[in-house]
Short mmCIF file of C-alpha atoms in Angstrom, two decimals:
data_model
loop_
_atom_site.label_atom_id
_atom_site.label_comp_id
_atom_site.label_asym_id
_atom_site.label_seq_id
_atom_site.Cartn_x
_atom_site.Cartn_y
_atom_site.Cartn_z
CA MET J 1 122.43 104.72 62.79
CA LYS J 2 123.09 100.79 63.28
CA SER J 3 122.70 101.25 67.16
CA ASN J 4 119.34 103.13 66.84
CA LEU J 5 118.13 100.35 64.33
CA ARG J 6 119.02 97.67 66.92
CA THR J 7 117.31 99.44 69.84
CA SER J 8 114.12 99.89 67.82
CA ILE J 9 114.22 96.13 66.74
CA LEU J 10 114.93 95.15 70.43
CA ALA J 11 112.05 96.86 71.70
CA ILE J 12 109.41 95.69 69.08
CA CYS J 13 110.63 92.24 69.86
CA THR J 14 110.59 92.61 73.77
CA THR J 15 107.20 94.35 73.37
CA GLY J 16 105.95 91.22 71.60
CA LEU J 17 107.49 88.81 73.94
CA LEU J 18 105.96 90.57 76.65
CA ALA J 19 102.27 90.58 75.17
CA GLY J 20 102.71 86.67 74.62
CA CYS J 21 103.18 86.24 78.26
CA MET J 22 100.33 88.09 79.29
CA SER J 23 97.44 86.23 80.71
CA GLU J 24 94.40 85.97 78.64
CA LYS J 25 92.10 86.67 81.54
CA ILE J 26 93.69 90.05 81.99
CA ALA J 27 94.36 90.74 78.37
CA THR J 28 90.51 90.27 77.79
CA GLY J 29 89.58 92.67 80.72
CA GLN J 30 88.38 89.62 82.71
CA GLY J 31 90.08 89.16 86.33
CA MET J 32 89.58 92.94 86.96
CA CYS J 33 88.88 93.35 90.71
CA ASP J 34 85.38 94.96 91.29
CA PRO J 35 85.16 97.79 93.94
CA ASP J 36 81.53 97.21 94.59
CA HIS J 37 82.39 93.67 95.68
CA THR J 38 85.29 94.42 98.04
CA GLU J 39 82.71 95.62 101.09
CA ARG J 40 81.82 91.78 101.26
CA LEU J 41 85.37 91.07 102.78
CA ILE J 42 84.88 93.60 105.55
CA GLY J 43 84.53 91.60 108.76
CA LEU J 44 85.85 88.44 107.74
CA VAL J 45 88.48 86.76 109.66
CA ASN J 46 91.53 85.54 107.86
CA PRO J 47 89.94 84.75 104.61
CA SER J 48 92.12 82.74 102.12
CA ASP J 49 93.51 84.45 98.86
CA ARG J 50 91.08 82.23 97.11
CA GLN J 51 88.16 83.48 98.94
CA ILE J 52 89.36 87.13 98.30
CA MET J 53 89.63 86.67 94.54
CA ASP J 54 86.03 84.59 94.54
CA LEU J 55 84.24 87.50 95.86
CA THR J 56 86.13 90.44 93.99
CA GLY J 57 86.98 89.28 90.72
CA ALA J 58 90.70 90.16 91.41
CA THR J 59 93.68 87.71 90.11
CA THR J 60 96.15 88.60 92.84
CA VAL J 61 95.81 89.60 96.55
CA ARG J 62 97.81 92.20 98.65
CA ARG J 63 97.55 91.91 102.30
CA ALA J 64 98.48 94.34 104.92
CA ASN J 65 98.03 95.01 108.77
CA GLU J 66 96.23 98.33 109.89
CA GLY J 67 99.14 101.13 109.96
CA GLN J 68 101.55 99.07 107.64
CA PRO J 69 102.97 101.32 104.94
CA MET J 70 102.18 100.42 101.35
CA THR J 71 103.08 101.42 97.98
CA MET J 72 100.28 103.50 96.09
CA GLU J 73 100.40 102.28 92.51
CA LEU J 74 96.78 100.99 91.21
CA ILE J 75 96.91 97.71 89.81
CA PRO J 76 93.16 97.15 88.45
CA PHE J 77 93.46 93.20 88.95
CA ARG J 78 94.49 93.28 92.43
CA ALA J 79 92.22 93.29 95.70
CA THR J 80 93.94 94.98 98.74
CA VAL J 81 92.71 93.95 102.12
CA ILE J 82 93.79 95.74 105.47
CA MET J 83 93.62 93.47 108.41
CA ASP J 84 93.54 93.85 112.14
CA ALA J 85 97.11 92.32 113.11
CA GLU J 86 95.47 90.62 116.21
CA SER J 87 92.16 89.20 115.03
CA GLY J 88 92.83 88.87 111.68
CA GLU J 89 89.64 90.60 110.69
CA VAL J 90 89.34 92.55 107.17
CA THR J 91 88.85 96.23 108.25
CA ARG J 92 89.02 97.88 104.78
CA ALA J 93 89.36 96.33 101.36
CA ASN J 94 89.79 98.05 98.12
CA CYS J 95 90.97 97.44 94.48
CA SER J 96 94.52 98.52 93.81
#
């Protein structure tokens, strides 16, 4: 019984602490990657993370080369850019 109570209290406290660490941008729905804006990235050569975030509204960036394996989790505030390994040109981009 005491063990269940301790576990419940720990879960509640941990949830509260994690919520306190959440970025205000993300908590309010701002900072979400806009899929309609990812096509602006296609054709750019070696864009900076800041440029990618400014163009898409994303708060994080993931880069990969063509054919490179990636995880498939959806993260709404992240922009993913697929680039040609030799030229650095963005060939595909999405929010994930």
